[in-house]
């Protein structure tokens, strides 16, 4: 499935601020629910390559993508990008954070994690304030 990110809004029909019920109504698959880091309430849709992260009120605060998802920003597919190319894409953000594991672009509400691969393992789109809560 292809997800087009709109910074600080969401991806496709999935928007930050939507309830878990509303998100689930948009997707045809029953998710696997779990708590990441014991605090992040998460629904995982394996066939879509989609993690939906919720706050304590079951409101969507972030969307994280892995393969087989195709995730786009302004028509650019983010999962296949090398870290070097991705960082170059987001260099206009003065607050861009990067380390050996990935990058976080607060200006657009997008980040990525690179494990051993030259391509992103996951790409996250997050709501304003997600990392400050």
Coordinates of C-alpha atoms in Angstrom, one line a residue:
X1 CA 0.0 0.0 0.0
X2 CA 1.2 3.5 -0.7
X3 CA 1.0 6.2 2.0
X4 CA 1.7 9.8 1.0
X5 CA 2.8 11.9 4.0
X6 CA 1.4 15.3 4.6
X7 CA 3.7 16.9 7.2
X8 CA 2.1 17.3 10.7
X9 CA -1.2 16.0 9.3
X10 CA -0.7 12.3 8.7
X11 CA -0.5 10.0 5.7
X12 CA -3.3 9.5 3.2
X13 CA -6.6 9.1 5.0
X14 CA -4.9 8.5 8.3
X15 CA -4.5 11.7 10.3
X16 CA -3.0 12.6 13.6
X17 CA -5.8 13.2 16.1
X18 CA -8.0 10.4 14.8
X19 CA -9.3 7.9 17.3
X20 CA -8.2 4.3 17.2
X21 CA -11.8 3.4 16.1
X22 CA -11.6 5.8 13.2
X23 CA -8.2 4.6 12.1
X24 CA -9.3 0.9 12.3
X25 CA -12.4 1.8 10.2
X26 CA -10.1 3.0 7.4
X27 CA -8.1 -0.2 7.3
X28 CA -9.3 -3.6 6.2
X29 CA -7.0 -5.6 8.4
X30 CA -7.3 -6.5 12.1
X31 CA -4.2 -5.2 13.8
X32 CA -1.8 -6.7 16.3
X33 CA -2.0 -4.5 19.4
X34 CA 1.0 -4.2 21.7
X35 CA 2.8 -1.7 23.9
X36 CA 6.2 -0.6 22.6
X37 CA 8.6 0.4 25.4
X38 CA 5.8 -0.5 27.8
X39 CA 4.2 3.0 27.2
X40 CA 3.5 3.4 23.5
X41 CA 0.1 1.9 22.7
X42 CA 0.6 0.5 19.1
X43 CA -1.5 -1.2 16.5
X44 CA 0.6 -3.1 13.9
X45 CA -0.7 -4.0 10.5
X46 CA 1.8 -6.5 9.1
X47 CA 0.5 -6.8 5.6
X48 CA 0.6 -3.0 5.2
X49 CA 3.9 -2.4 7.0
X50 CA 2.2 0.1 9.3
X51 CA 2.5 0.8 13.0
X52 CA -0.1 3.3 14.4
X53 CA 1.0 4.9 17.7
X54 CA -1.6 6.2 20.2
X55 CA -1.5 8.4 23.2
X56 CA -3.3 7.6 26.5
X57 CA -6.6 8.7 25.1
X58 CA -6.3 6.3 22.1
X59 CA -5.7 9.3 19.7
X60 CA -3.2 8.8 16.8
X61 CA 0.1 10.6 17.4
X62 CA 2.4 9.0 15.0
X63 CA 2.5 6.6 12.0
X64 CA 5.5 4.4 11.4
X65 CA 6.1 2.5 8.2
X66 CA 8.2 -0.5 7.2
X67 CA 8.3 -2.8 4.2
X68 CA 6.1 -3.7 2.4
X69 CA 4.6 -0.1 2.7
X70 CA 5.5 2.4 0.1
X71 CA 5.8 5.8 1.9
X72 CA 6.1 9.0 -0.1
X73 CA 6.9 12.6 0.7
X74 CA 6.3 15.0 -2.3
X75 CA 6.5 12.0 -4.6
X76 CA 9.8 10.8 -3.2
X77 CA 9.8 7.2 -1.8
X78 CA 11.5 7.4 1.6
X79 CA 12.1 3.7 2.6
X80 CA 14.6 3.0 -0.2
X81 CA 16.6 6.2 0.4
X82 CA 20.1 5.9 1.8
X83 CA 20.6 7.9 5.0
X84 CA 23.0 10.3 3.1
X85 CA 20.3 11.1 0.5
X86 CA 17.6 11.4 3.1
X87 CA 19.6 13.8 5.2
X88 CA 20.4 15.9 2.1
X89 CA 16.6 16.0 1.4
X90 CA 15.9 17.4 4.9
X91 CA 19.0 19.7 5.3
X92 CA 16.9 22.8 5.2
X93 CA 15.7 22.0 8.7
X94 CA 18.0 23.8 11.2
X95 CA 16.9 21.5 13.9
X96 CA 17.6 18.3 11.9
X97 CA 19.0 15.6 14.3
X98 CA 21.1 12.7 13.0
X99 CA 23.2 10.0 14.4
X100 CA 24.4 6.6 13.3
X101 CA 20.9 5.1 13.8
X102 CA 19.0 7.7 11.7
X103 CA 17.6 11.2 11.5
X104 CA 14.7 13.3 12.8
X105 CA 13.4 16.2 10.9
X106 CA 11.2 18.2 13.3
X107 CA 10.3 20.8 10.8
X108 CA 8.4 18.2 8.7
X109 CA 7.6 15.7 11.5
X110 CA 9.5 12.9 9.8
X111 CA 12.3 10.5 10.9
X112 CA 13.9 7.3 9.9
X113 CA 15.8 4.4 11.5
X114 CA 18.6 2.6 9.8
X115 CA 19.8 -0.6 11.4
X116 CA 22.4 -2.5 9.4
X117 CA 20.9 -1.7 6.1
X118 CA 21.8 1.0 3.6
X119 CA 18.0 1.7 3.3
X120 CA 15.7 2.9 6.0
X121 CA 14.3 0.1 8.2
X122 CA 11.4 2.3 9.3
X123 CA 10.1 5.8 8.5
X124 CA 8.0 7.7 11.1
X125 CA 5.6 10.6 10.5
X126 CA 4.7 12.3 13.8
X127 CA 2.4 15.0 15.1
X128 CA 3.7 18.3 16.5
X129 CA 5.0 17.7 20.1
X130 CA 5.3 14.0 19.7
X131 CA 8.9 13.9 20.9
X132 CA 8.4 16.4 23.7
X133 CA 5.6 14.5 25.4

